[in-house]
Amino acid sequence: MSQFKSAEEAAAAGKYVRTVRSFVKREGRLTKGQATAIERLWPTLGLTLDSGRLDLAQVFHRKAPVTLEIGFGMGHSLVEMAANAPERDFIGIEVHEPGVGACLMAVEEAGIDNLRVFHEDAVEVLKQCIPDKSLNCVQIFFPDPWHKKRHHKRRIVQPEFLSLLTQKLESGGIIHLATDWENYAEHMLEVLNEASDLSNLSVSGDYVSRPESRPKTKFERRGEGKGHGVWDLQFQVK
């Protein structure tokens, strides 16, 4: 159980020097419900860098396949996935505190106990808290595409970060990415194809159809109505 009452308090207690960050930490105005959810639920559902290297079986009080989602937004699809797969455990990482609060509210409403959250930078969580070969799946859905060419270097899916993800996945583990920016999809495909320890699960050698396990977001449904595409990629650790 965490000693902290809120994600903000926990983040302020970080004792580590931070270098490359996967996101810029963003704070926003919490609703009363989000703030109350963090205050009430963070001690049991929140994880912090201060926890150090995690024993995931101890965190969830059982041994089960673990899915890690980086950048869960408001958490609605992540909570839905956790509710639909009670045999699996889930960890979400999000830098936007209102998203953390909204996710915790949804967890309580769904009545599930197989989801824990970090309000931290994903790179630091992976390096400091996640044991090697401990994850069954890592998913990143609709990350910031940094669509201007001069900003492409800020995209989270880069060879160095991909190497870190692969290190944390067990043999046979899955990296699942999704984006609604075709140029970013092409970039992701290029980066993953260059990784010799990964194999593409697409029968056509590029993208996969959206798995039923990934719920459509409201933005995705809205985009489809306007004719926008969505590209899913799934690669497996050899």
mmCIF file of C-alpha atoms in Angstrom:
data_model
loop_
_atom_site.group_PDB
_atom_site.id
_atom_site.type_symbol
_atom_site.label_atom_id
_atom_site.label_comp_id
_atom_site.label_asym_id
_atom_site.label_seq_id
_atom_site.Cartn_x
_atom_site.Cartn_y
_atom_site.Cartn_z
ATOM 1 C CA MET A 1 0.000 0.000 0.000
ATOM 2 C CA SER A 2 1.347 3.428 -0.887
ATOM 3 C CA GLN A 3 2.058 6.014 1.792
ATOM 4 C CA PHE A 4 0.820 8.820 -0.482
ATOM 5 C CA LYS A 5 -2.701 10.208 -0.610
ATOM 6 C CA SER A 6 -2.564 11.622 -4.111
ATOM 7 C CA ALA A 7 -0.745 11.210 -7.382
ATOM 8 C CA GLU A 8 0.595 14.768 -7.084
ATOM 9 C CA GLU A 9 1.977 14.125 -3.604
ATOM 10 C CA ALA A 10 3.549 10.875 -4.718
ATOM 11 C CA ALA A 11 5.159 12.451 -7.757
ATOM 12 C CA ALA A 12 6.605 15.232 -5.603
ATOM 13 C CA ALA A 13 8.386 12.606 -3.504
ATOM 14 C CA GLY A 14 10.405 11.201 -6.409
ATOM 15 C CA LYS A 15 14.057 10.939 -5.442
ATOM 16 C CA TYR A 16 15.564 10.148 -8.809
ATOM 17 C CA VAL A 17 17.440 12.277 -11.338
ATOM 18 C CA ARG A 18 15.390 12.277 -14.538
ATOM 19 C CA THR A 19 16.986 12.324 -17.958
ATOM 20 C CA VAL A 20 15.113 11.547 -21.181
ATOM 21 C CA ARG A 21 11.362 11.762 -20.667
ATOM 22 C CA SER A 22 8.718 10.100 -22.791
ATOM 23 C CA PHE A 23 6.195 12.869 -22.089
ATOM 24 C CA VAL A 24 6.037 16.371 -20.734
ATOM 25 C CA LYS A 25 4.186 16.057 -17.459
ATOM 26 C CA ARG A 26 0.936 17.980 -17.705
ATOM 27 C CA GLU A 27 -1.225 19.093 -14.835
ATOM 28 C CA GLY A 28 -4.779 20.256 -15.278
ATOM 29 C CA ARG A 29 -7.796 21.269 -13.289
ATOM 30 C CA LEU A 30 -9.224 18.321 -11.411
ATOM 31 C CA THR A 31 -12.951 17.929 -11.063
ATOM 32 C CA LYS A 32 -14.234 17.329 -7.555
ATOM 33 C CA GLY A 33 -14.943 13.714 -8.449
ATOM 34 C CA GLN A 34 -11.443 13.155 -9.827
ATOM 35 C CA ALA A 35 -9.782 14.738 -6.807
ATOM 36 C CA THR A 36 -11.911 12.676 -4.435
ATOM 37 C CA ALA A 37 -11.144 9.488 -6.346
ATOM 38 C CA ILE A 38 -7.394 10.131 -6.132
ATOM 39 C CA GLU A 39 -7.573 10.909 -2.431
ATOM 40 C CA ARG A 40 -9.632 7.807 -1.688
ATOM 41 C CA LEU A 41 -8.200 5.240 -4.104
ATOM 42 C CA TRP A 42 -4.555 6.188 -4.608
ATOM 43 C CA PRO A 43 -3.349 4.368 -1.452
ATOM 44 C CA THR A 44 -4.513 1.036 -2.871
ATOM 45 C CA LEU A 45 -4.384 1.530 -6.664
ATOM 46 C CA GLY A 46 -1.524 4.003 -7.109
ATOM 47 C CA LEU A 47 2.107 3.130 -7.778
ATOM 48 C CA THR A 48 5.120 5.446 -7.539
ATOM 49 C CA LEU A 49 8.789 5.498 -8.484
ATOM 50 C CA ASP A 50 9.523 5.394 -4.774
ATOM 51 C CA SER A 51 8.284 1.782 -4.781
ATOM 52 C CA GLY A 52 11.405 0.762 -6.708
ATOM 53 C CA ARG A 53 11.519 -2.530 -8.594
ATOM 54 C CA LEU A 54 8.088 -4.114 -8.306
ATOM 55 C CA ASP A 55 7.145 -7.678 -7.518
ATOM 56 C CA LEU A 56 4.089 -7.793 -9.774
ATOM 57 C CA ALA A 57 2.709 -10.916 -8.141
ATOM 58 C CA GLN A 58 2.777 -9.053 -4.836
ATOM 59 C CA VAL A 59 1.237 -5.912 -6.329
ATOM 60 C CA PHE A 60 -1.780 -7.852 -7.635
ATOM 61 C CA HIS A 61 -1.801 -10.596 -4.985
ATOM 62 C CA ARG A 62 -1.574 -13.258 -7.691
ATOM 63 C CA LYS A 63 0.504 -14.354 -10.671
ATOM 64 C CA ALA A 64 -1.158 -13.483 -13.982
ATOM 65 C CA PRO A 65 -0.201 -12.066 -17.408
ATOM 66 C CA VAL A 66 0.411 -8.318 -17.125
ATOM 67 C CA THR A 67 -0.450 -5.682 -19.729
ATOM 68 C CA LEU A 68 1.165 -2.242 -19.446
ATOM 69 C CA GLU A 69 -0.442 0.732 -21.184
ATOM 70 C CA ILE A 70 1.553 3.919 -21.710
ATOM 71 C CA GLY A 71 -0.514 7.104 -21.949
ATOM 72 C CA PHE A 72 -4.030 5.918 -21.097
ATOM 73 C CA GLY A 73 -5.661 9.348 -21.396
ATOM 74 C CA MET A 74 -8.826 9.389 -19.304
ATOM 75 C CA GLY A 75 -8.574 5.636 -18.845
ATOM 76 C CA HIS A 76 -11.951 4.585 -20.203
ATOM 77 C CA SER A 77 -10.682 2.043 -22.742
ATOM 78 C CA LEU A 78 -8.052 0.717 -20.322
ATOM 79 C CA VAL A 79 -10.668 0.113 -17.633
ATOM 80 C CA GLU A 80 -12.916 -1.550 -20.213
ATOM 81 C CA MET A 81 -10.081 -3.849 -21.244
ATOM 82 C CA ALA A 82 -9.356 -4.745 -17.621
ATOM 83 C CA ALA A 83 -13.028 -5.431 -16.944
ATOM 84 C CA ASN A 84 -13.274 -7.629 -20.036
ATOM 85 C CA ALA A 85 -10.166 -9.651 -19.121
ATOM 86 C CA PRO A 86 -10.345 -10.467 -15.387
ATOM 87 C CA GLU A 87 -7.754 -13.209 -15.904
ATOM 88 C CA ARG A 88 -5.140 -10.555 -16.721
ATOM 89 C CA ASP A 89 -3.603 -7.720 -14.705
ATOM 90 C CA PHE A 90 -3.112 -4.195 -16.048
ATOM 91 C CA ILE A 91 -0.824 -1.273 -15.258
ATOM 92 C CA GLY A 92 -1.481 2.165 -16.707
ATOM 93 C CA ILE A 93 0.928 5.096 -16.941
ATOM 94 C CA GLU A 94 -0.369 8.631 -17.461
ATOM 95 C CA VAL A 95 1.168 12.075 -16.922
ATOM 96 C CA HIS A 96 -2.103 14.041 -16.952
ATOM 97 C CA GLU A 97 -3.502 14.084 -13.418
ATOM 98 C CA PRO A 98 -7.166 14.577 -14.399
ATOM 99 C CA GLY A 99 -6.765 11.441 -16.524
ATOM 100 C CA VAL A 100 -5.477 9.571 -13.478
ATOM 101 C CA GLY A 101 -8.456 10.765 -11.458
ATOM 102 C CA ALA A 102 -10.926 9.848 -14.203
ATOM 103 C CA CYS A 103 -9.359 6.398 -14.533
ATOM 104 C CA LEU A 104 -9.640 5.748 -10.807
ATOM 105 C CA MET A 105 -13.276 6.824 -10.874
ATOM 106 C CA ALA A 106 -13.917 4.367 -13.703
ATOM 107 C CA VAL A 107 -12.095 1.579 -11.850
ATOM 108 C CA GLU A 108 -14.332 2.102 -8.829
ATOM 109 C CA GLU A 109 -17.466 2.219 -10.956
ATOM 110 C CA ALA A 110 -16.468 -0.999 -12.751
ATOM 111 C CA GLY A 111 -15.688 -2.741 -9.463
ATOM 112 C CA ILE A 112 -12.420 -4.244 -10.694
ATOM 113 C CA ASP A 113 -9.197 -4.983 -8.821
ATOM 114 C CA ASN A 114 -6.834 -5.925 -11.670
ATOM 115 C CA LEU A 115 -5.619 -2.414 -12.564
ATOM 116 C CA ARG A 116 -2.936 -0.175 -11.000
ATOM 117 C CA VAL A 117 -1.777 3.249 -12.170
ATOM 118 C CA PHE A 118 1.341 5.402 -12.262
ATOM 119 C CA HIS A 119 1.274 9.202 -12.512
ATOM 120 C CA GLU A 120 4.820 9.303 -13.797
ATOM 121 C CA ASP A 121 7.025 9.402 -16.876
ATOM 122 C CA ALA A 122 6.981 6.072 -18.698
ATOM 123 C CA VAL A 123 10.737 5.916 -19.258
ATOM 124 C CA GLU A 124 11.412 6.236 -15.528
ATOM 125 C CA VAL A 125 8.743 3.683 -14.642
ATOM 126 C CA LEU A 126 10.196 1.165 -17.078
ATOM 127 C CA LYS A 127 13.764 1.720 -15.934
ATOM 128 C CA GLN A 128 13.153 1.823 -12.189
ATOM 129 C CA CYS A 129 10.012 -0.174 -11.450
ATOM 130 C CA ILE A 130 9.303 -2.836 -14.079
ATOM 131 C CA PRO A 131 11.403 -6.029 -13.889
ATOM 132 C CA ASP A 132 12.913 -7.415 -17.083
ATOM 133 C CA LYS A 133 10.840 -10.058 -18.883
ATOM 134 C CA SER A 134 7.865 -9.450 -16.574
ATOM 135 C CA LEU A 135 5.266 -8.087 -19.014
ATOM 136 C CA ASN A 136 3.054 -10.012 -21.398
ATOM 137 C CA CYS A 137 1.951 -6.998 -23.411
ATOM 138 C CA VAL A 138 2.816 -3.310 -23.814
ATOM 139 C CA GLN A 139 0.290 -1.089 -25.538
ATOM 140 C CA ILE A 140 0.507 2.522 -26.696
ATOM 141 C CA PHE A 141 -2.655 3.839 -28.297
ATOM 142 C CA PHE A 142 -2.842 7.159 -30.145
ATOM 143 C CA PRO A 143 0.338 8.750 -28.794
ATOM 144 C CA ASP A 144 1.148 12.342 -29.729
ATOM 145 C CA PRO A 145 2.227 12.099 -33.408
ATOM 146 C CA TRP A 146 4.300 15.294 -33.338
ATOM 147 C CA HIS A 147 3.217 15.713 -36.926
ATOM 148 C CA LYS A 148 5.599 18.543 -37.872
ATOM 149 C CA LYS A 149 8.756 17.074 -39.375
ATOM 150 C CA ARG A 150 11.052 19.061 -37.089
ATOM 151 C CA HIS A 151 9.278 17.496 -34.110
ATOM 152 C CA HIS A 152 9.486 13.868 -35.264
ATOM 153 C CA LYS A 153 12.405 13.268 -32.898
ATOM 154 C CA ARG A 154 9.980 13.766 -29.995
ATOM 155 C CA ARG A 155 7.846 10.795 -30.970
ATOM 156 C CA ILE A 156 7.872 8.152 -28.259
ATOM 157 C CA VAL A 157 8.315 5.220 -30.662
ATOM 158 C CA GLN A 158 12.047 5.400 -31.337
ATOM 159 C CA PRO A 159 14.683 2.617 -31.461
ATOM 160 C CA GLU A 160 16.085 3.348 -27.985
ATOM 161 C CA PHE A 161 12.651 3.348 -26.355
ATOM 162 C CA LEU A 162 11.613 0.251 -28.278
ATOM 163 C CA SER A 163 14.695 -1.552 -26.965
ATOM 164 C CA LEU A 164 13.628 -0.676 -23.417
ATOM 165 C CA LEU A 165 10.112 -2.014 -24.040
ATOM 166 C CA THR A 166 11.444 -5.266 -25.473
ATOM 167 C CA GLN A 167 13.691 -5.723 -22.448
ATOM 168 C CA LYS A 168 10.640 -5.668 -20.175
ATOM 169 C CA LEU A 169 8.609 -8.161 -22.213
ATOM 170 C CA GLU A 170 8.689 -11.911 -21.734
ATOM 171 C CA SER A 171 9.445 -14.205 -24.667
ATOM 172 C CA GLY A 172 6.331 -14.221 -26.836
ATOM 173 C CA GLY A 173 5.178 -10.909 -25.393
ATOM 174 C CA ILE A 174 3.356 -8.400 -27.596
ATOM 175 C CA ILE A 175 3.910 -4.744 -28.435
ATOM 176 C CA HIS A 176 0.606 -3.282 -29.628
ATOM 177 C CA LEU A 177 0.560 0.227 -31.116
ATOM 178 C CA ALA A 178 -2.255 2.216 -32.687
ATOM 179 C CA THR A 179 -2.387 5.623 -34.354
ATOM 180 C CA ASP A 180 -4.706 7.658 -36.542
ATOM 181 C CA TRP A 181 -1.799 9.431 -38.277
ATOM 182 C CA GLU A 182 -0.675 7.486 -41.341
ATOM 183 C CA ASN A 183 2.786 9.072 -41.362
ATOM 184 C CA TYR A 184 3.320 8.040 -37.740
ATOM 185 C CA ALA A 185 2.068 4.537 -38.539
ATOM 186 C CA GLU A 186 4.698 4.307 -41.281
ATOM 187 C CA HIS A 187 7.347 5.568 -38.848
ATOM 188 C CA MET A 188 6.307 2.994 -36.223
ATOM 189 C CA LEU A 189 6.383 0.201 -38.785
ATOM 190 C CA GLU A 190 9.859 1.194 -39.921
ATOM 191 C CA VAL A 191 11.219 1.322 -36.351
ATOM 192 C CA LEU A 192 9.695 -2.020 -35.364
ATOM 193 C CA ASN A 193 10.780 -3.740 -38.558
ATOM 194 C CA GLU A 194 14.371 -2.787 -37.791
ATOM 195 C CA ALA A 195 14.255 -4.595 -34.428
ATOM 196 C CA SER A 196 15.786 -8.039 -34.971
ATOM 197 C CA ASP A 197 14.236 -9.467 -31.801
ATOM 198 C CA LEU A 198 10.664 -8.730 -32.914
ATOM 199 C CA SER A 199 8.412 -10.359 -35.498
ATOM 200 C CA ASN A 200 5.414 -8.726 -37.148
ATOM 201 C CA LEU A 201 2.106 -10.484 -36.477
ATOM 202 C CA SER A 202 0.549 -8.954 -39.595
ATOM 203 C CA VAL A 203 -0.012 -11.550 -42.314
ATOM 204 C CA SER A 204 0.554 -8.803 -44.877
ATOM 205 C CA GLY A 205 3.759 -7.648 -43.227
ATOM 206 C CA ASP A 206 2.449 -4.254 -42.189
ATOM 207 C CA TYR A 207 -0.675 -3.598 -40.099
ATOM 208 C CA VAL A 208 -3.232 -5.763 -38.308
ATOM 209 C CA SER A 209 -6.974 -5.329 -38.011
ATOM 210 C CA ARG A 210 -8.100 -3.800 -34.734
ATOM 211 C CA PRO A 211 -8.250 -6.652 -32.211
ATOM 212 C CA GLU A 212 -11.560 -6.968 -30.393
ATOM 213 C CA SER A 213 -9.622 -6.568 -27.159
ATOM 214 C CA ARG A 214 -8.903 -2.918 -28.018
ATOM 215 C CA PRO A 215 -12.075 -0.876 -27.537
ATOM 216 C CA LYS A 216 -12.739 1.956 -29.950
ATOM 217 C CA THR A 217 -12.395 5.395 -28.392
ATOM 218 C CA LYS A 218 -15.017 8.079 -28.982
ATOM 219 C CA PHE A 219 -12.418 10.027 -30.961
ATOM 220 C CA GLU A 220 -11.733 6.980 -33.108
ATOM 221 C CA ARG A 221 -15.426 6.497 -33.841
ATOM 222 C CA ARG A 222 -15.751 10.191 -34.633
ATOM 223 C CA GLY A 223 -12.755 10.016 -36.961
ATOM 224 C CA GLU A 224 -14.118 6.967 -38.754
ATOM 225 C CA GLY A 225 -17.294 8.904 -39.407
ATOM 226 C CA LYS A 226 -15.169 11.470 -41.214
ATOM 227 C CA GLY A 227 -13.314 8.807 -43.185
ATOM 228 C CA HIS A 228 -10.142 8.912 -41.108
ATOM 229 C CA GLY A 229 -8.052 5.749 -40.900
ATOM 230 C CA VAL A 230 -6.599 3.980 -37.870
ATOM 231 C CA TRP A 231 -3.548 1.744 -38.031
ATOM 232 C CA ASP A 232 -2.819 -1.032 -35.513
ATOM 233 C CA LEU A 233 0.567 -2.749 -35.277
ATOM 234 C CA GLN A 234 1.365 -5.877 -33.277
ATOM 235 C CA PHE A 235 4.874 -7.258 -32.948
ATOM 236 C CA GLN A 236 5.947 -10.253 -30.875
ATOM 237 C CA VAL A 237 9.171 -10.810 -28.963
ATOM 238 C CA LYS A 238 10.972 -13.789 -30.463
#
